[in-house]
Short mmCIF file of C-alpha atoms in Angstrom, two decimals:
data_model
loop_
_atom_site.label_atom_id
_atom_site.label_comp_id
_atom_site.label_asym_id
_atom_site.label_seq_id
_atom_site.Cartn_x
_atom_site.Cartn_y
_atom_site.Cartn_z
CA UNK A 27 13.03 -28.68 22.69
CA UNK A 28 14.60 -26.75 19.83
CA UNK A 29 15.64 -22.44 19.85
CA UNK A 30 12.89 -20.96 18.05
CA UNK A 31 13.87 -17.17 18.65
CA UNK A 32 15.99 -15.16 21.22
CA UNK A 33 15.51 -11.69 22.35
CA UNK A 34 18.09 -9.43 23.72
CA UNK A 35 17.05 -6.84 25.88
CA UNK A 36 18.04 -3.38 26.16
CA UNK A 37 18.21 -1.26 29.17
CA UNK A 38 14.62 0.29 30.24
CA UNK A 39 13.65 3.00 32.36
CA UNK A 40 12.40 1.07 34.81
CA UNK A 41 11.60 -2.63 35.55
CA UNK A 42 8.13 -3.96 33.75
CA UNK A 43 6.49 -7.34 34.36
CA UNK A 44 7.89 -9.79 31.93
CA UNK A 45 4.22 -10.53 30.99
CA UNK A 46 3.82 -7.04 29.94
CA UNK A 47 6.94 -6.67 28.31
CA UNK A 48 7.21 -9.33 26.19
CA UNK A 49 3.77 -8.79 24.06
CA UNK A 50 5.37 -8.38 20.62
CA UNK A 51 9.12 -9.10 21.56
CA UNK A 52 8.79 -12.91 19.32
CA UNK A 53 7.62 -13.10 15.58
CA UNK A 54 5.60 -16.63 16.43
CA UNK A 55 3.82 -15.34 19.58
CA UNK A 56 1.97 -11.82 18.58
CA UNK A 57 -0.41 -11.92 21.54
CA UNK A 58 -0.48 -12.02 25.05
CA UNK A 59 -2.55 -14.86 25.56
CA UNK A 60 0.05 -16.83 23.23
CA UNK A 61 2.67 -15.30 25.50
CA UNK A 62 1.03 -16.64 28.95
CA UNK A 63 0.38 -20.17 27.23
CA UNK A 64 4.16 -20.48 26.59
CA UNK A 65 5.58 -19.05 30.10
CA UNK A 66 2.82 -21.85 31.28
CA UNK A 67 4.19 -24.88 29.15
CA UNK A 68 8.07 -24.01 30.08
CA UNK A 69 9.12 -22.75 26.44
CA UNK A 70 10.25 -19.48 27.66
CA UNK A 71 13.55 -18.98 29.38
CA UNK A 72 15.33 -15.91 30.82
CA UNK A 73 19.06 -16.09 31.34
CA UNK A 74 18.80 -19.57 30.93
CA UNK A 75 16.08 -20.30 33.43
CA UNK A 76 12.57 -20.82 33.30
CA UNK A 77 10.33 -17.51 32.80
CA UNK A 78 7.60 -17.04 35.50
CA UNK A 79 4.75 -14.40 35.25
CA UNK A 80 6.11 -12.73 38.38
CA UNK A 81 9.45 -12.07 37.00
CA UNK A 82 10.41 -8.30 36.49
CA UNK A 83 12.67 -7.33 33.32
CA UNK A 84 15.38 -4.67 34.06
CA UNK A 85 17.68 -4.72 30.68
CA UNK A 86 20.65 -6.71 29.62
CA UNK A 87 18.57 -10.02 29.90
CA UNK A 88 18.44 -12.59 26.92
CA UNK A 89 15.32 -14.33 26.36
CA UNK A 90 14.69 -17.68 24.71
CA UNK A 91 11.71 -18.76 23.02
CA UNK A 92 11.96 -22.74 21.97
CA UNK A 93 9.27 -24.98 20.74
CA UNK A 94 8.82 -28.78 21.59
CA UNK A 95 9.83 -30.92 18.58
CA UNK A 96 6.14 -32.47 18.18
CA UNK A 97 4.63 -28.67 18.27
CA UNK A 98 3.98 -27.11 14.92
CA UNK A 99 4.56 -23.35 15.31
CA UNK A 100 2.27 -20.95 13.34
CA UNK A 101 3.68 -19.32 9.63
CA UNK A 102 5.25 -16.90 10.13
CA UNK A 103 5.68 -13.75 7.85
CA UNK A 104 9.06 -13.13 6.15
CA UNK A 105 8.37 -9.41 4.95
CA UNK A 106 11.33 -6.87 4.99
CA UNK A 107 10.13 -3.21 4.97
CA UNK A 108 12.54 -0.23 4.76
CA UNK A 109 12.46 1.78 7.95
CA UNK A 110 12.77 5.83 7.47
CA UNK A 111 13.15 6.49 11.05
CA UNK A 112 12.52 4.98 14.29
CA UNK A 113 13.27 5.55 18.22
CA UNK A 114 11.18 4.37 21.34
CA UNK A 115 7.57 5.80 20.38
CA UNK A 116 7.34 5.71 16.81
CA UNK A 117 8.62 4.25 13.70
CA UNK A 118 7.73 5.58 9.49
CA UNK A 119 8.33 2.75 7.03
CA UNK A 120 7.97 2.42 3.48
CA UNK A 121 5.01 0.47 2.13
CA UNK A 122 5.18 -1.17 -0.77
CA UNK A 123 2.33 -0.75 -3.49
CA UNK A 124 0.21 -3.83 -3.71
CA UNK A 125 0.51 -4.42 -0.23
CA UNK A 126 -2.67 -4.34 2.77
CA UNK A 127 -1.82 -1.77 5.92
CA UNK A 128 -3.72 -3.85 8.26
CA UNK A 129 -6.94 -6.54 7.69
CA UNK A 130 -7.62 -10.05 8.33
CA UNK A 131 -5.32 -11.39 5.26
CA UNK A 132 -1.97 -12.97 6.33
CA UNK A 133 0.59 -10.65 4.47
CA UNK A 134 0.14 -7.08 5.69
CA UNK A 135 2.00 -4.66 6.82
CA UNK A 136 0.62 -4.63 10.36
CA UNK A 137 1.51 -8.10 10.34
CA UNK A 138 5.38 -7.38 9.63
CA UNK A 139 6.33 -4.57 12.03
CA UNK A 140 7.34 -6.65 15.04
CA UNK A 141 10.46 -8.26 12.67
CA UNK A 142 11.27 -4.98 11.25
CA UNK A 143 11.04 -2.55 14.40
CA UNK A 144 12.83 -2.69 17.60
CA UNK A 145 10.88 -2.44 20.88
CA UNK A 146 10.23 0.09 22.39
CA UNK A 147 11.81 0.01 26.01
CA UNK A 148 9.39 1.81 27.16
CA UNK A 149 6.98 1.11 30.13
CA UNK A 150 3.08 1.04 27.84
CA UNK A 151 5.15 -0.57 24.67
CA UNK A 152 2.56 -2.51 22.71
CA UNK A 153 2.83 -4.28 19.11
CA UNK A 154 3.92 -1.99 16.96
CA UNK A 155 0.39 -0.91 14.99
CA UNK A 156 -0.38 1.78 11.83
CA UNK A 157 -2.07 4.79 12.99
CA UNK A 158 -3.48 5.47 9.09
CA UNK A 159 -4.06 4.31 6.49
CA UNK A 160 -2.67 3.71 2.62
CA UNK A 161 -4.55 1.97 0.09
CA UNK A 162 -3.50 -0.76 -1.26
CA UNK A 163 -2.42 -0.31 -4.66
CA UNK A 164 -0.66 2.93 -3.16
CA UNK A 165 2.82 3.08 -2.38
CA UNK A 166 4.85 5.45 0.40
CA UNK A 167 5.42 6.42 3.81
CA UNK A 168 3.12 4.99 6.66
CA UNK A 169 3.68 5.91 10.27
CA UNK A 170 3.65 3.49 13.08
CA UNK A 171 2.68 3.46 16.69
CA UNK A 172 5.06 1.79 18.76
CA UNK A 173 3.78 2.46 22.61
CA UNK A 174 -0.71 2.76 23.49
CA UNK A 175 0.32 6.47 24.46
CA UNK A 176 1.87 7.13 21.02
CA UNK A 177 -0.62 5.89 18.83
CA UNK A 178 -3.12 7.80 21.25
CA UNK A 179 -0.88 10.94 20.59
CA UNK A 180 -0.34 10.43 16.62
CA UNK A 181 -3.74 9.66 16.22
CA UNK A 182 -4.64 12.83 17.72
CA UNK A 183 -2.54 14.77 15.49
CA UNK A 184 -3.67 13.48 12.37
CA UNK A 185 -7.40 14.31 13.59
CA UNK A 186 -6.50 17.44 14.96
CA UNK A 187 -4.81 18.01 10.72
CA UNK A 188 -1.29 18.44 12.68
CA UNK A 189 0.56 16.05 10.31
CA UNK A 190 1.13 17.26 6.54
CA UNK A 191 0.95 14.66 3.98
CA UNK A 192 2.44 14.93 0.75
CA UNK A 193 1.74 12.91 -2.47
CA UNK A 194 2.89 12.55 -5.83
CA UNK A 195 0.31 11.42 -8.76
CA UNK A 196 0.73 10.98 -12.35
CA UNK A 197 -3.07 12.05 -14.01
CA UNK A 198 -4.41 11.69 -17.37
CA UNK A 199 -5.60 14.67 -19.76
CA UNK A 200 -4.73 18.54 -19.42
CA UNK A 201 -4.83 20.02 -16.36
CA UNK A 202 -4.85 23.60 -14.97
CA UNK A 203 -0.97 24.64 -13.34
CA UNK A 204 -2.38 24.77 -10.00
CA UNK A 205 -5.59 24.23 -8.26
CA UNK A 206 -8.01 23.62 -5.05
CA UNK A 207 -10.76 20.96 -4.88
CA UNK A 208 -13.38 20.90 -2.65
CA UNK A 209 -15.87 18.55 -3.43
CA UNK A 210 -17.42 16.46 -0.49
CA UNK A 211 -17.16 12.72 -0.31
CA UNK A 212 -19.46 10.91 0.82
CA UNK A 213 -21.00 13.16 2.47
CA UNK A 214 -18.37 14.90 4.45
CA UNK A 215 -16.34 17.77 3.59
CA UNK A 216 -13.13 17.01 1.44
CA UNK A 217 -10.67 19.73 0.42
CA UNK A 218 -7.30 18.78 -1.94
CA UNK A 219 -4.48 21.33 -2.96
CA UNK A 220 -2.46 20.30 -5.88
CA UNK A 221 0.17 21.71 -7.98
CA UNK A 222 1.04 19.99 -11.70
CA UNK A 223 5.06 19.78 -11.93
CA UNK A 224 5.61 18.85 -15.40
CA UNK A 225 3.60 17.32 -18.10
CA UNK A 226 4.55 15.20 -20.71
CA UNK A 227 2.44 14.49 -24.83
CA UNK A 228 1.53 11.11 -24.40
CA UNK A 229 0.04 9.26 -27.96
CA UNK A 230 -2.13 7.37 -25.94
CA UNK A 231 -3.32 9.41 -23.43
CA UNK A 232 -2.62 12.90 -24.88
CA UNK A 233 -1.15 14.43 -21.62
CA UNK A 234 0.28 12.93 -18.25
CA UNK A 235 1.04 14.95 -15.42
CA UNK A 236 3.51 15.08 -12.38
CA UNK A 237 1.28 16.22 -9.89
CA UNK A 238 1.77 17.07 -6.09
CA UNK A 239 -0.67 17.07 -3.86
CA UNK A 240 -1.43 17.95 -0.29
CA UNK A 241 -4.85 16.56 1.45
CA UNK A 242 -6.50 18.88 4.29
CA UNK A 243 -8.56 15.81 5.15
CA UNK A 244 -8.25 11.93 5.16
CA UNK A 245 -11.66 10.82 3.46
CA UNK A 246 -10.99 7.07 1.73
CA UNK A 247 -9.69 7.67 -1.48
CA UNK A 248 -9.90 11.49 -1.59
CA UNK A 249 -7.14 11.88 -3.63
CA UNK A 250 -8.27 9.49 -6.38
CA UNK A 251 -11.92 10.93 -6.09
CA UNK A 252 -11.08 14.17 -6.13
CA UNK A 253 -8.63 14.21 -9.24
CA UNK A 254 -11.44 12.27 -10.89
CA UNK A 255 -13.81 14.46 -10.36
CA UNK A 256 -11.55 16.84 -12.52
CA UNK A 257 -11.34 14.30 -15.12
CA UNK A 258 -7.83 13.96 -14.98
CA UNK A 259 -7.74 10.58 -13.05
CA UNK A 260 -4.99 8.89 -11.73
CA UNK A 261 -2.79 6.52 -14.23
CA UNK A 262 -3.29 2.79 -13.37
CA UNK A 263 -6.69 3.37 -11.34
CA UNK A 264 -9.03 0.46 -11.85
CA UNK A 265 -12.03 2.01 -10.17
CA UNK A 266 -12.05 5.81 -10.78
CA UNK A 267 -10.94 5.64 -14.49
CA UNK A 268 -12.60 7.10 -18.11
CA UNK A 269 -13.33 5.32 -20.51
CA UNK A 270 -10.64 3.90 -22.69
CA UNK A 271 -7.91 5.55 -20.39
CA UNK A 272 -7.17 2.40 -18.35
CA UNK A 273 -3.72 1.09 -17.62
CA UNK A 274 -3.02 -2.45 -16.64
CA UNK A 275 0.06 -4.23 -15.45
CA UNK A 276 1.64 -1.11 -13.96
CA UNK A 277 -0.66 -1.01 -10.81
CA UNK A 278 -1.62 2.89 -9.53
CA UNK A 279 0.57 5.51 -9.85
CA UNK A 280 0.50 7.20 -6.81
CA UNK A 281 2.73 7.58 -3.94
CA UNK A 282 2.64 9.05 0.08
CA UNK A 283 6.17 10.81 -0.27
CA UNK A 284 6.37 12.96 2.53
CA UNK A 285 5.46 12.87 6.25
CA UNK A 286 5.80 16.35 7.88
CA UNK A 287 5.52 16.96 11.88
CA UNK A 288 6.06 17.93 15.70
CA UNK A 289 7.34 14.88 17.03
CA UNK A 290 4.64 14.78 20.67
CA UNK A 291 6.95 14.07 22.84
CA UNK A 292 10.46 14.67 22.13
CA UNK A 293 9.04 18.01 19.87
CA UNK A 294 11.23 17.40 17.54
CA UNK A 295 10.57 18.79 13.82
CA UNK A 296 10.28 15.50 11.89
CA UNK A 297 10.01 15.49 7.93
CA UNK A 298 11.04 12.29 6.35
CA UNK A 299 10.95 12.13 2.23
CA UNK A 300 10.98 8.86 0.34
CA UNK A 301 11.56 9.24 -3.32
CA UNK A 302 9.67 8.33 -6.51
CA UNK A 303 9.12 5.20 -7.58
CA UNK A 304 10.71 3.86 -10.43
CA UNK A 305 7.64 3.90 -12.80
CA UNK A 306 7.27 7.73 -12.16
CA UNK A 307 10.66 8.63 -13.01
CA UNK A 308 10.51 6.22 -16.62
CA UNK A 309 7.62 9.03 -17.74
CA UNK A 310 9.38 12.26 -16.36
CA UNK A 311 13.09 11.22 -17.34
CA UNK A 312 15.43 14.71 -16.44
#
């Protein structure tokens, strides 16, 4: 058999059923069913012995995953993502623009936060797994669940409208200094503070605009809908766009900067900041 992967592990609280634990722990197996299949064939070895499903993990152990030579082990994703901060419940990574959260495609972010995270030594650790959302052409921060009680907790928080967001736009045409939209989307109420930073004469579009804005609510694509609806859409946006205002080849320029919050169990103030892209800064040049 050859070495596939091996896992150190770090000290827990307490002991937790190697079944349980190691849901996550190996890039090739993502499941628990995969995991049971290979404690079953004999490809998984703890401290150089065979793994059995009745074995409890303490810390300190190393754990070997191998694969027999005439087994073909499922691609696996080779995606490095910058992580903003991290500890035992919760991780907030930069995504990428042009890149899916979650979905059934192979390259997503939800499919890359095993390899990039640590796990979590605690007791209900799970896969690591986005509790929002960023569309894909939009680039920023994205926060991760990294325990079932944690994404139950952050999920909670961003329904309850106890996590601020903060984004950064460039928009096309002249805009008012500051402003409050609340038109409903689809139905549902939608409500969008923004504030324009600095604006710029642009030959082809006439003005573009720095904007920051702050959501109150998390309908899909608020922020593009709702600077639309001003006619001042975002720069890059194939699908809310006027006519003969479209940008191609530069994708959409707008980006999740800031993540602002109690931390729900250590209550720590958290507010992590990731700057502007490169493409934002080429426009407003200090």
């Amino acid at each position: 058999m050859n070495l596939l992967e091996t896992h150190f592990v770090k000290k827990l609280e307490k002991p937790i059923r190697f079944q349980e634990y190691s849901v996550g722990i190996f890039n090739a197996i993502p499941t628990k069913s995969g995991i049971k299949k290979a404690i079953k064939k004999g490809h998984i070895f703890i401290d150089d012995k065979i793994a059995t499903t009745a074995i409890y993990i303490s810390g300190g152990e190393k754990i070997d995953l191998y694969e027999s030579e005439n087994t073909s082990t499922f691609e696996r994703l080779k995606l490095d993502l910058e992580v903003l901060f991290e500890d035992d419940y919760l991780a907030i990574i930069y995504k990428p623009a042009g890149i899916l959260v979650s979905g059934n495609k192979f390259v997503t972010i939800a499919n890359a936060l095993s390899q990039n995270l640590i796990k979590s030594t605690l007791a209900d650790a799970v896969k690591p797994q986005p509790v929002h959302r960023l569309d894909y052409p939009t680039s920023g921060l994205l926060l991760v669940g990294k325990t079932s009680l944690s994404i139950i907790e952050l999920s909670k928080l961003f329904k309850e409208k106890n996590i601020r967001k903060t984004y950064f736009a460039v928009t096309i045409g002249k805009m008012n200094a500051k402003g409050y939209i609340d038109k409903p989307i689809d139905n549902k109420e939608a409500f969008t503070n923004y504030e324009v930073l600095e604006s710029v004469i642009s030959k082809r579009f006439n003005f573009l605009n720095l904007v920051k804005l702050q959501p109150e609510t998390g309908r899909k694509h608020q922020l593009r809908k709702h600077l639309f609806s001003l006619k001042n859409p975002i720069l890059g946006d194939k699908e809310y766009f006027l006519q003969d205002k479209i940008l191609n080849g530069k994708g959409l320029f707008l980006h999740a900067a800031t993540l602002d919050f109690t931390h729900p169990f250590t209550k720590e103030k958290i507010t992590i900041s990731k700057e502007l892209p490169k493409k934002f800064r080429k426009i407003f040049c200090h």
